[in-house]
PDB file of C-alpha atoms in Angstrom:
ATOM      1  CA  MET A   1      14.030  17.413  30.561  1.00 51.00           C
ATOM      2  CA  ARG A   2      11.948  17.431  27.379  1.00 58.00           C
ATOM      3  CA  LEU A   3      12.918  19.913  24.684  1.00 79.00           C
ATOM      4  CA  SER A   4      10.225  18.751  22.253  1.00 85.00           C
ATOM      5  CA  LYS A   5       6.973  17.153  23.323  1.00 92.00           C
ATOM      6  CA  PHE A   6       7.490  14.526  20.618  1.00 95.00           C
ATOM      7  CA  ILE A   7      10.918  13.257  21.663  1.00 95.00           C
ATOM      8  CA  SER A   8      12.377  12.098  24.972  1.00 94.00           C
ATOM      9  CA  ILE A   9      15.643  10.309  24.353  1.00 96.00           C
ATOM     10  CA  THR A  10      16.617   7.309  26.452  1.00 97.00           C
ATOM     11  CA  ARG A  11      18.827   5.584  23.881  1.00 98.00           C
ATOM     12  CA  ILE A  12      21.454   6.786  21.406  1.00 98.00           C
ATOM     13  CA  GLU A  13      22.643   4.465  18.649  1.00 98.00           C
ATOM     14  CA  PHE A  14      25.762   5.054  16.583  1.00 98.00           C
ATOM     15  CA  ILE A  15      26.218   3.262  13.290  1.00 97.00           C
ATOM     16  CA  VAL A  16      29.976   3.752  13.498  1.00 98.00           C
ATOM     17  CA  THR A  17      30.609   2.712   9.907  1.00 96.00           C
ATOM     18  CA  TRP A  18      28.845   1.061   6.995  1.00 92.00           C
ATOM     19  CA  GLN A  19      32.008  -0.912   6.210  1.00 93.00           C
ATOM     20  CA  CYS A  20      31.971  -4.620   6.993  1.00 92.00           C
ATOM     21  CA  GLY A  21      33.720  -7.843   6.015  1.00 88.00           C
ATOM     22  CA  GLY A  22      30.457  -9.764   6.008  1.00 83.00           C
ATOM     23  CA  LYS A  23      27.745 -10.081   3.416  1.00 82.00           C
ATOM     24  CA  CYS A  24      25.127 -11.496   5.727  1.00 88.00           C
ATOM     25  CA  LYS A  25      21.798 -12.637   4.317  1.00 84.00           C
ATOM     26  CA  HIS A  26      19.965 -11.328   7.382  1.00 85.00           C
ATOM     27  CA  CYS A  27      21.585  -7.893   7.590  1.00 83.00           C
ATOM     28  CA  GLN A  28      19.025  -5.191   8.374  1.00 77.00           C
ATOM     29  CA  SER A  29      21.339  -2.569   6.855  1.00 73.00           C
ATOM     30  CA  GLY A  30      22.280  -4.662   3.846  1.00 65.00           C
ATOM     31  CA  ASN A  31      21.642  -2.007   1.218  1.00 71.00           C
ATOM     32  CA  GLU A  32      24.023   0.428   2.948  1.00 75.00           C
ATOM     33  CA  ILE A  33      26.914  -1.943   3.656  1.00 76.00           C
ATOM     34  CA  ASN A  34      30.166  -1.104   1.847  1.00 72.00           C
ATOM     35  CA  GLN A  35      28.474   1.487  -0.339  1.00 79.00           C
ATOM     36  CA  PRO A  36      30.349   4.705  -1.230  1.00 78.00           C
ATOM     37  CA  SER A  37      29.860   7.316   1.475  1.00 80.00           C
ATOM     38  CA  SER A  38      31.009  10.837   2.232  1.00 82.00           C
ATOM     39  CA  HIS A  39      32.403   9.594   5.562  1.00 93.00           C
ATOM     40  CA  SER A  40      33.985   6.234   6.308  1.00 94.00           C
ATOM     41  CA  HIS A  41      32.998   6.478   9.969  1.00 97.00           C
ATOM     42  CA  VAL A  42      31.282   8.674  12.515  1.00 98.00           C
ATOM     43  CA  LEU A  43      33.529  11.572  13.497  1.00 98.00           C
ATOM     44  CA  MET A  44      34.716  11.011  17.054  1.00 98.00           C
ATOM     45  CA  ASP A  45      34.545  14.545  18.464  1.00 98.00           C
ATOM     46  CA  TYR A  46      31.047  15.197  17.137  1.00 98.00           C
ATOM     47  CA  ALA A  47      29.816  11.850  18.456  1.00 98.00           C
ATOM     48  CA  THR A  48      31.147  12.377  21.964  1.00 98.00           C
ATOM     49  CA  GLU A  49      29.857  15.952  22.060  1.00 98.00           C
ATOM     50  CA  ALA A  50      26.385  14.676  21.165  1.00 98.00           C
ATOM     51  CA  ILE A  51      26.529  12.224  24.075  1.00 98.00           C
ATOM     52  CA  TYR A  52      27.602  14.896  26.575  1.00 98.00           C
ATOM     53  CA  LYS A  53      24.868  17.294  25.486  1.00 97.00           C
ATOM     54  CA  LEU A  54      22.060  14.764  25.218  1.00 97.00           C
ATOM     55  CA  SER A  55      22.878  13.189  28.589  1.00 97.00           C
ATOM     56  CA  THR A  56      22.572  16.635  30.141  1.00 96.00           C
ATOM     57  CA  ALA A  57      19.214  17.277  28.495  1.00 95.00           C
ATOM     58  CA  TYR A  58      17.719  13.784  28.864  1.00 96.00           C
ATOM     59  CA  GLU A  59      17.908  10.730  31.104  1.00 96.00           C
ATOM     60  CA  VAL A  60      19.813   8.637  28.577  1.00 98.00           C
ATOM     61  CA  GLU A  61      19.916   5.004  29.659  1.00 98.00           C
ATOM     62  CA  SER A  62      21.718   3.317  26.772  1.00 98.00           C
ATOM     63  CA  VAL A  63      24.372   3.980  24.134  1.00 98.00           C
ATOM     64  CA  MET A  64      24.966   1.377  21.445  1.00 98.00           C
ATOM     65  CA  THR A  65      27.602   1.116  18.723  1.00 98.00           C
ATOM     66  CA  PHE A  66      27.228  -1.163  15.737  1.00 96.00           C
ATOM     67  CA  GLY A  67      27.488  -1.017  11.958  1.00 92.00           C
ATOM     68  CA  GLY A  68      28.763  -2.336   9.607  1.00 92.00           C
ATOM     69  CA  GLU A  69      31.584  -3.510  11.805  1.00 96.00           C
ATOM     70  CA  PRO A  70      32.291  -0.872  14.496  1.00 97.00           C
ATOM     71  CA  LEU A  71      35.685  -2.325  15.389  1.00 98.00           C
ATOM     72  CA  TYR A  72      37.075  -1.358  12.010  1.00 98.00           C
ATOM     73  CA  TYR A  73      37.452   1.943  13.892  1.00 98.00           C
ATOM     74  CA  PRO A  74      38.151   0.855  17.487  1.00 98.00           C
ATOM     75  CA  GLU A  75      39.391   4.276  18.623  1.00 98.00           C
ATOM     76  CA  VAL A  76      36.107   5.890  17.602  1.00 98.00           C
ATOM     77  CA  THR A  77      34.043   3.133  19.192  1.00 98.00           C
ATOM     78  CA  ALA A  78      36.013   3.230  22.442  1.00 98.00           C
ATOM     79  CA  ALA A  79      35.741   7.034  22.623  1.00 98.00           C
ATOM     80  CA  ILE A  80      31.956   6.839  22.287  1.00 98.00           C
ATOM     81  CA  HIS A  81      31.719   4.379  25.173  1.00 98.00           C
ATOM     82  CA  GLU A  82      34.183   6.333  27.280  1.00 98.00           C
ATOM     83  CA  ALA A  83      31.975   9.405  26.888  1.00 98.00           C
ATOM     84  CA  ALA A  84      28.917   7.338  27.847  1.00 98.00           C
ATOM     85  CA  THR A  85      30.774   6.058  30.921  1.00 98.00           C
ATOM     86  CA  LYS A  86      31.735   9.590  31.984  1.00 98.00           C
ATOM     87  CA  CYS A  87      28.079  10.601  31.613  1.00 98.00           C
ATOM     88  CA  SER A  88      27.018   7.691  33.857  1.00 98.00           C
ATOM     89  CA  ILE A  89      24.891   6.153  31.114  1.00 98.00           C
ATOM     90  CA  LYS A  90      23.877   2.765  32.457  1.00 98.00           C
ATOM     91  CA  THR A  91      24.192   0.531  29.401  1.00 98.00           C
ATOM     92  CA  ARG A  92      27.212   0.846  27.066  1.00 98.00           C
ATOM     93  CA  GLN A  93      26.660  -1.776  24.395  1.00 98.00           C
ATOM     94  CA  ILE A  94      28.439  -2.887  21.249  1.00 98.00           C
ATOM     95  CA  ILE A  95      27.354  -5.366  18.597  1.00 97.00           C
ATOM     96  CA  THR A  96      30.299  -6.806  16.657  1.00 98.00           C
ATOM     97  CA  ASN A  97      30.989  -9.786  14.432  1.00 97.00           C
ATOM     98  CA  GLY A  98      34.464  -9.950  15.966  1.00 97.00           C
ATOM     99  CA  TYR A  99      36.313  -9.915  12.643  1.00 97.00           C
ATOM    100  CA  PHE A 100      38.358  -6.767  12.221  1.00 97.00           C
ATOM    101  CA  THR A 101      41.888  -8.152  12.248  1.00 97.00           C
ATOM    102  CA  ASN A 102      43.877 -11.356  11.812  1.00 97.00           C
ATOM    103  CA  ASN A 103      46.508 -10.096  14.251  1.00 98.00           C
ATOM    104  CA  PRO A 104      46.106 -11.640  17.746  1.00 97.00           C
ATOM    105  CA  GLU A 105      47.990  -8.737  19.366  1.00 98.00           C
ATOM    106  CA  LYS A 106      45.659  -6.147  17.841  1.00 98.00           C
ATOM    107  CA  SER A 107      42.653  -8.255  18.774  1.00 98.00           C
ATOM    108  CA  SER A 108      43.813  -8.291  22.398  1.00 98.00           C
ATOM    109  CA  ALA A 109      44.569  -4.566  22.396  1.00 98.00           C
ATOM    110  CA  VAL A 110      41.114  -3.704  21.086  1.00 98.00           C
ATOM    111  CA  ALA A 111      39.425  -5.925  23.671  1.00 98.00           C
ATOM    112  CA  ASN A 112      41.376  -4.174  26.429  1.00 98.00           C
ATOM    113  CA  SER A 113      40.516  -0.739  25.044  1.00 98.00           C
ATOM    114  CA  LEU A 114      36.809  -1.620  25.108  1.00 98.00           C
ATOM    115  CA  ALA A 115      37.115  -2.784  28.701  1.00 98.00           C
ATOM    116  CA  ASP A 116      38.936   0.430  29.644  1.00 98.00           C
ATOM    117  CA  SER A 117      36.284   2.552  27.911  1.00 98.00           C
ATOM    118  CA  GLY A 118      33.538   1.084  30.073  1.00 98.00           C
ATOM    119  CA  VAL A 119      31.720  -1.225  27.655  1.00 98.00           C
ATOM    120  CA  ASN A 120      29.455  -3.381  29.812  1.00 98.00           C
ATOM    121  CA  SER A 121      27.475  -5.253  27.165  1.00 98.00           C
ATOM    122  CA  LEU A 122      29.194  -6.882  24.211  1.00 98.00           C
ATOM    123  CA  LEU A 123      27.146  -8.949  21.783  1.00 98.00           C
ATOM    124  CA  LEU A 124      29.414 -11.099  19.624  1.00 98.00           C
ATOM    125  CA  SER A 125      27.536 -12.182  16.514  1.00 97.00           C
ATOM    126  CA  VAL A 126      28.370 -15.826  15.845  1.00 97.00           C
ATOM    127  CA  ASP A 127      26.096 -17.930  13.667  1.00 96.00           C
ATOM    128  CA  ALA A 128      25.763 -19.664  10.319  1.00 97.00           C
ATOM    129  CA  LEU A 129      24.816 -16.473   8.500  1.00 95.00           C
ATOM    130  CA  HIS A 130      27.846 -14.523   9.711  1.00 95.00           C
ATOM    131  CA  GLN A 131      30.207 -17.424   9.195  1.00 96.00           C
ATOM    132  CA  GLU A 132      29.226 -17.787   5.546  1.00 94.00           C
ATOM    133  CA  HIS A 133      31.703 -14.974   4.873  1.00 92.00           C
ATOM    134  CA  ILE A 134      33.585 -14.407   8.138  1.00 95.00           C
ATOM    135  CA  PRO A 135      36.357 -16.833   9.179  1.00 96.00           C
ATOM    136  CA  LEU A 136      35.814 -18.396  12.564  1.00 97.00           C
ATOM    137  CA  GLU A 137      39.309 -18.460  14.069  1.00 97.00           C
ATOM    138  CA  PRO A 138      39.787 -14.653  14.367  1.00 98.00           C
ATOM    139  CA  VAL A 139      36.361 -14.508  16.022  1.00 98.00           C
ATOM    140  CA  ARG A 140      37.362 -17.258  18.455  1.00 98.00           C
ATOM    141  CA  GLN A 141      40.533 -15.301  19.171  1.00 98.00           C
ATOM    142  CA  PHE A 142      38.526 -12.164  19.934  1.00 98.00           C
ATOM    143  CA  ALA A 143      36.171 -14.176  22.163  1.00 98.00           C
ATOM    144  CA  ARG A 144      39.178 -15.312  24.180  1.00 98.00           C
ATOM    145  CA  ASN A 145      40.438 -11.733  24.341  1.00 98.00           C
ATOM    146  CA  ILE A 146      37.192 -10.243  25.634  1.00 98.00           C
ATOM    147  CA  VAL A 147      37.059 -12.942  28.324  1.00 98.00           C
ATOM    148  CA  GLU A 148      40.643 -12.104  29.315  1.00 98.00           C
ATOM    149  CA  ALA A 149      39.794  -8.389  29.334  1.00 98.00           C
ATOM    150  CA  GLU A 150      36.872  -9.166  31.665  1.00 98.00           C
ATOM    151  CA  ILE A 151      34.344  -7.130  29.724  1.00 98.00           C
ATOM    152  CA  PRO A 152      31.056  -7.350  31.631  1.00 96.00           C
ATOM    153  CA  GLY A 153      28.031  -8.626  29.761  1.00 96.00           C
ATOM    154  CA  ALA A 154      30.047 -10.192  26.940  1.00 98.00           C
ATOM    155  CA  ILE A 155      28.116 -12.991  25.271  1.00 97.00           C
ATOM    156  CA  LEU A 156      27.859 -14.918  22.037  1.00 98.00           C
ATOM    157  CA  TYR A 157      24.803 -13.569  20.257  1.00 97.00           C
ATOM    158  CA  PRO A 158      23.650 -15.947  17.517  1.00 97.00           C
ATOM    159  CA  ALA A 159      20.784 -15.002  15.215  1.00 95.00           C
ATOM    160  CA  TRP A 160      18.074 -17.621  14.677  1.00 96.00           C
ATOM    161  CA  VAL A 161      15.951 -18.090  11.576  1.00 95.00           C
ATOM    162  CA  VAL A 162      12.242 -18.104  12.582  1.00 93.00           C
ATOM    163  CA  ASP A 163      13.209 -19.219  16.126  1.00 93.00           C
ATOM    164  CA  ARG A 164      15.833 -21.400  17.789  1.00 94.00           C
ATOM    165  CA  GLN A 165      13.673 -24.508  17.612  1.00 94.00           C
ATOM    166  CA  HIS A 166      12.845 -24.163  13.923  1.00 95.00           C
ATOM    167  CA  ARG A 167      14.459 -26.857  11.813  1.00 95.00           C
ATOM    168  CA  ASN A 168      16.372 -25.294   8.960  1.00 96.00           C
ATOM    169  CA  PRO A 169      19.970 -25.559   7.674  1.00 96.00           C
ATOM    170  CA  TYR A 170      21.007 -22.212   9.161  1.00 96.00           C
ATOM    171  CA  ASN A 171      19.937 -23.034  12.704  1.00 97.00           C
ATOM    172  CA  THR A 172      21.555 -26.470  12.473  1.00 97.00           C
ATOM    173  CA  LYS A 173      24.838 -24.936  11.350  1.00 97.00           C
ATOM    174  CA  THR A 174      24.646 -22.241  14.021  1.00 97.00           C
ATOM    175  CA  LYS A 175      24.444 -24.875  16.753  1.00 97.00           C
ATOM    176  CA  GLU A 176      27.495 -26.616  15.282  1.00 97.00           C
ATOM    177  CA  ILE A 177      29.440 -23.334  15.236  1.00 98.00           C
ATOM    178  CA  LEU A 178      28.557 -22.550  18.854  1.00 97.00           C
ATOM    179  CA  GLU A 179      30.044 -25.893  19.897  1.00 97.00           C
ATOM    180  CA  GLN A 180      33.417 -24.606  18.691  1.00 97.00           C
ATOM    181  CA  PHE A 181      33.336 -22.009  21.490  1.00 98.00           C
ATOM    182  CA  ALA A 182      32.825 -24.610  24.219  1.00 97.00           C
ATOM    183  CA  ASP A 183      36.454 -24.261  25.352  1.00 97.00           C
ATOM    184  CA  ILE A 184      36.035 -20.499  25.916  1.00 97.00           C
ATOM    185  CA  ALA A 185      34.390 -19.241  29.108  1.00 97.00           C
ATOM    186  CA  ILE A 186      31.773 -17.102  27.404  1.00 97.00           C
ATOM    187  CA  ASP A 187      28.030 -17.511  27.687  1.00 96.00           C
ATOM    188  CA  VAL A 188      25.624 -17.893  24.790  1.00 96.00           C
ATOM    189  CA  GLY A 189      22.850 -15.316  24.805  1.00 92.00           C
ATOM    190  CA  CYS A 190      19.250 -16.266  25.332  1.00 83.00           C
ATOM    191  CA  ASN A 191      17.133 -17.265  22.377  1.00 79.00           C
ATOM    192  CA  ASP A 192      15.515 -13.862  21.755  1.00 85.00           C
ATOM    193  CA  ASN A 193      17.731 -12.822  18.808  1.00 92.00           C
ATOM    194  CA  VAL A 194      15.266 -13.989  16.185  1.00 91.00           C
ATOM    195  CA  ILE A 195      15.722 -12.631  12.678  1.00 88.00           C
ATOM    196  CA  TYR A 196      12.921 -10.357  11.586  1.00 84.00           C
ATOM    197  CA  PRO A 197      12.241 -10.517   7.830  1.00 81.00           C
ATOM    198  CA  SER A 198      13.457  -7.030   7.034  1.00 81.00           C
ATOM    199  CA  GLY A 199      16.335  -5.667   4.959  1.00 79.00           C
ATOM    200  CA  HIS A 200      18.378  -8.467   3.398  1.00 83.00           C
ATOM    201  CA  ALA A 201      16.481 -11.043   5.441  1.00 84.00           C
ATOM    202  CA  ALA A 202      13.295 -10.201   3.575  1.00 81.00           C
ATOM    203  CA  LYS A 203      15.103 -10.874   0.317  1.00 83.00           C
ATOM    204  CA  PHE A 204      17.161 -13.958   1.104  1.00 88.00           C
ATOM    205  CA  LEU A 205      15.255 -15.705   3.909  1.00 89.00           C
ATOM    206  CA  ARG A 206      11.678 -14.882   3.018  1.00 86.00           C
ATOM    207  CA  ASP A 207      10.712 -18.474   2.185  1.00 88.00           C
ATOM    208  CA  TYR A 208      11.248 -19.519   5.814  1.00 88.00           C
ATOM    209  CA  TYR A 209       8.680 -17.018   7.045  1.00 83.00           C
ATOM    210  CA  GLY A 210       5.828 -17.637   4.637  1.00 78.00           C
ATOM    211  CA  LYS A 211       3.784 -15.073   2.769  1.00 72.00           C
ATOM    212  CA  THR A 212       2.863 -11.968   4.713  1.00 72.00           C
ATOM    213  CA  GLU A 213      -0.224  -9.912   4.025  1.00 75.00           C
ATOM    214  CA  LEU A 214       0.609  -6.304   4.771  1.00 79.00           C
ATOM    215  CA  ASN A 215      -1.788  -4.125   6.687  1.00 79.00           C
ATOM    216  CA  LEU A 216      -0.890  -0.670   5.411  1.00 81.00           C
ATOM    217  CA  SER A 217      -3.114   1.022   7.963  1.00 76.00           C
ATOM    218  CA  GLU A 218      -1.212  -0.346  10.964  1.00 71.00           C
ATOM    219  CA  SER A 219       0.766   1.973  13.234  1.00 68.00           C
ATOM    220  CA  CYS A 220       4.555   2.111  13.456  1.00 69.00           C
ATOM    221  CA  ILE A 221       4.700   0.318  16.803  1.00 64.00           C
ATOM    222  CA  SER A 222       3.238  -2.847  15.265  1.00 66.00           C
ATOM    223  CA  VAL A 223       6.685  -3.561  13.790  1.00 67.00           C
ATOM    224  CA  PRO A 224       9.522  -4.748  16.096  1.00 65.00           C
ATOM    225  CA  TYR A 225      12.096  -2.108  17.105  1.00 69.00           C
ATOM    226  CA  SER A 226       9.859   0.726  15.915  1.00 77.00           C
ATOM    227  CA  GLU A 227       8.445   3.691  17.815  1.00 87.00           C
ATOM    228  CA  LEU A 228       5.611   6.149  17.415  1.00 89.00           C
ATOM    229  CA  LEU A 229       6.778   9.228  15.552  1.00 93.00           C
ATOM    230  CA  THR A 230       5.090  11.302  18.258  1.00 94.00           C
ATOM    231  CA  ASP A 231       6.940   9.575  21.118  1.00 93.00           C
ATOM    232  CA  ILE A 232      10.542   8.997  20.057  1.00 95.00           C
ATOM    233  CA  LYS A 233      12.890   7.418  22.611  1.00 96.00           C
ATOM    234  CA  THR A 234      15.722   6.359  20.296  1.00 97.00           C
ATOM    235  CA  ILE A 235      17.805   8.298  17.800  1.00 97.00           C
ATOM    236  CA  SER A 236      20.491   6.913  15.513  1.00 97.00           C
ATOM    237  CA  ILE A 237      23.536   8.748  14.214  1.00 98.00           C
ATOM    238  CA  VAL A 238      25.130   7.468  11.002  1.00 97.00           C
ATOM    239  CA  PRO A 239      28.628   7.990   9.547  1.00 97.00           C
ATOM    240  CA  ASN A 240      27.781  11.144   7.579  1.00 96.00           C
ATOM    241  CA  GLY A 241      26.437  12.774  10.740  1.00 98.00           C
ATOM    242  CA  ASP A 242      22.744  12.430   9.955  1.00 97.00           C
ATOM    243  CA  VAL A 243      20.462  12.086  12.959  1.00 98.00           C
ATOM    244  CA  MET A 244      17.828   9.467  12.193  1.00 96.00           C
ATOM    245  CA  VAL A 245      14.375   8.807  13.569  1.00 94.00           C
ATOM    246  CA  CYS A 246      13.491   5.459  12.000  1.00 87.00           C
ATOM    247  CA  GLY A 247      14.126   6.104   8.296  1.00 87.00           C
ATOM    248  CA  PHE A 248      13.823   9.883   8.549  1.00 94.00           C
ATOM    249  CA  VAL A 249      16.716  12.338   8.740  1.00 96.00           C
ATOM    250  CA  ILE A 250      15.899  15.074  11.267  1.00 97.00           C
ATOM    251  CA  GLY A 251      19.257  16.876  11.300  1.00 97.00           C
ATOM    252  CA  ASN A 252      23.029  16.504  11.095  1.00 98.00           C
ATOM    253  CA  ILE A 253      25.489  16.774  13.988  1.00 98.00           C
ATOM    254  CA  TYR A 254      28.293  17.970  11.698  1.00 98.00           C
ATOM    255  CA  ARG A 255      26.331  21.037  10.653  1.00 98.00           C
ATOM    256  CA  GLU A 256      24.248  21.931  13.699  1.00 97.00           C
ATOM    257  CA  ASP A 257      23.975  21.511  17.431  1.00 97.00           C
ATOM    258  CA  ILE A 258      22.322  18.236  18.476  1.00 97.00           C
ATOM    259  CA  ILE A 259      20.163  20.108  20.982  1.00 96.00           C
ATOM    260  CA  ASP A 260      18.799  22.293  18.191  1.00 96.00           C
ATOM    261  CA  VAL A 261      18.038  19.166  16.169  1.00 97.00           C
ATOM    262  CA  VAL A 262      15.958  17.485  18.858  1.00 96.00           C
ATOM    263  CA  THR A 263      14.339  20.703  20.070  1.00 95.00           C
ATOM    264  CA  ARG A 264      12.788  21.483  16.700  1.00 95.00           C
ATOM    265  CA  TYR A 265      11.620  17.915  16.036  1.00 96.00           C
ATOM    266  CA  ASN A 266       7.945  17.964  15.126  1.00 96.00           C
ATOM    267  CA  PRO A 267       6.606  15.099  12.973  1.00 96.00           C
ATOM    268  CA  TYR A 268       3.555  17.141  12.003  1.00 96.00           C
ATOM    269  CA  GLU A 269       5.809  19.583  10.157  1.00 96.00           C
ATOM    270  CA  ASN A 270       7.140  16.824   7.886  1.00 95.00           C
ATOM    271  CA  ASP A 271       4.736  15.964   5.050  1.00 95.00           C
ATOM    272  CA  ALA A 272       5.646  12.263   4.930  1.00 94.00           C
ATOM    273  CA  MET A 273       5.533  11.819   8.696  1.00 94.00           C
ATOM    274  CA  ARG A 274       2.222  13.641   8.872  1.00 94.00           C
ATOM    275  CA  ALA A 275       0.780  11.296   6.254  1.00 93.00           C
ATOM    276  CA  ILE A 276       1.780   8.295   8.406  1.00 92.00           C
ATOM    277  CA  LEU A 277       0.334   9.816  11.556  1.00 92.00           C
ATOM    278  CA  ARG A 278      -2.979  10.452   9.845  1.00 92.00           C
ATOM    279  CA  ASN A 279      -3.464   7.269   7.816  1.00 91.00           C
ATOM    280  CA  GLY A 280      -0.649   4.834   8.589  1.00 89.00           C
ATOM    281  CA  ILE A 281       1.618   3.529   5.840  1.00 90.00           C
ATOM    282  CA  ALA A 282      -1.350   3.663   3.468  1.00 91.00           C
ATOM    283  CA  GLY A 283      -1.266   7.430   3.924  1.00 92.00           C
ATOM    284  CA  LEU A 284       2.432   7.493   3.143  1.00 93.00           C
ATOM    285  CA  VAL A 285       1.899   5.425  -0.006  1.00 92.00           C
ATOM    286  CA  GLU A 286      -0.803   7.842  -1.130  1.00 93.00           C
ATOM    287  CA  TYR A 287       1.376  10.864  -0.375  1.00 93.00           C
ATOM    288  CA  ALA A 288       4.342   9.320  -2.230  1.00 94.00           C
ATOM    289  CA  GLU A 289       2.232   8.626  -5.306  1.00 94.00           C
ATOM    290  CA  ALA A 290       1.200  12.281  -5.340  1.00 94.00           C
ATOM    291  CA  GLN A 291       4.923  13.098  -5.448  1.00 93.00           C
ATOM    292  CA  GLY A 292       5.497  10.704  -8.359  1.00 93.00           C
ATOM    293  CA  VAL A 293       6.986   7.905  -6.228  1.00 92.00           C
ATOM    294  CA  THR A 294       5.386   4.494  -6.710  1.00 91.00           C
ATOM    295  CA  ILE A 295       6.480   1.171  -5.215  1.00 88.00           C
ATOM    296  CA  ASP A 296       5.072  -2.344  -5.359  1.00 87.00           C
ATOM    297  CA  THR A 297       4.147  -3.077  -1.740  1.00 84.00           C
ATOM    298  CA  ALA A 298       3.851  -6.802  -2.580  1.00 80.00           C
ATOM    299  CA  GLU A 299       7.653  -6.940  -2.727  1.00 81.00           C
ATOM    300  CA  TYR A 300       7.946  -6.228   0.999  1.00 82.00           C
ATOM    301  CA  CYS A 301       7.447  -8.386   4.071  1.00 80.00           C
ATOM    302  CA  ASN A 302       6.611  -5.570   6.475  1.00 81.00           C
ATOM    303  CA  THR A 303       5.350  -2.020   6.526  1.00 84.00           C
ATOM    304  CA  CYS A 304       8.611  -0.720   8.000  1.00 84.00           C
ATOM    305  CA  ASP A 305      10.500  -1.672   4.831  1.00 85.00           C
ATOM    306  CA  VAL A 306       7.743  -0.091   2.726  1.00 88.00           C
ATOM    307  CA  CYS A 307       8.182   3.130   4.673  1.00 89.00           C
ATOM    308  CA  HIS A 308      11.980   3.122   4.374  1.00 85.00           C
ATOM    309  CA  ALA A 309      11.831   2.424   0.639  1.00 88.00           C
ATOM    310  CA  ILE A 310       9.463   5.316   0.065  1.00 91.00           C
ATOM    311  CA  VAL A 311      11.362   7.756   2.264  1.00 90.00           C
ATOM    312  CA  LYS A 312      14.617   6.909   0.497  1.00 87.00           C
ATOM    313  CA  GLN A 313      13.059   7.702  -2.888  1.00 89.00           C
ATOM    314  CA  LEU A 314      11.424  10.868  -1.613  1.00 88.00           C
ATOM    315  CA  LYS A 315      14.857  12.199  -0.682  1.00 75.00           C
TER     316      LYS A 315
END
């Protein structure tokens, strides 16, 4: 079923909370982490209702929870995955750094609640960048707990700077950290979790990636994890209820029905989106300047960050 010709949802992402115990140098959401917000977490009932309605209207294949640290609010996270399970959504995935408590009993209880909710893909972020600020032992404890809870698809999911083979202090340290999980029966994910120089990574790790010449005329799909604004497959819902398409807010599940939000979606009716569709990011830059918003594109490693920076100021 397609309510708008520009959107056909196969994946729903929930940023459960912006709160986190880490201060990771590669965080894609770094500017939002631990900032004051009208809501500390996504509201459970609204989130689950959105899943039920969207899975009726679309062939949703994946629901993901992340953050921030989603397990700061394990009841909310488990409820989201339970709803996805009841809707027969194939992939129920969580990304977590594993540090939400120092209490082994709570750690075990949360792991069991995730298993009961139907989580079938758990990516446990363990690497040098996370462990700069996150203690390792509670994460090891949680790794043991998720193995005991028999959560399918649970893996260690280290992030690599440039690529796994690149020689740099972060990758060296990551390999040392992974050795400390050798006594736990959990697999290490494949080597595809390579840090893209965006968000905090563009600021703190830029030297490892070399200078990038931006092509402001390129389309959105030239950037990893991006989609064409005229063919949206993924929406994200953030703690304050905003429904996001890339960096654009297209509605709010606390104030309106999610079906109404996606039905009315038309990128050609949004001035900034229309500028991108016509002339790429160069068109957005030109449009922003006409609105009195000017940024130095040389400060950015990719056009996606340029777009997000402009859209944030246009708000």
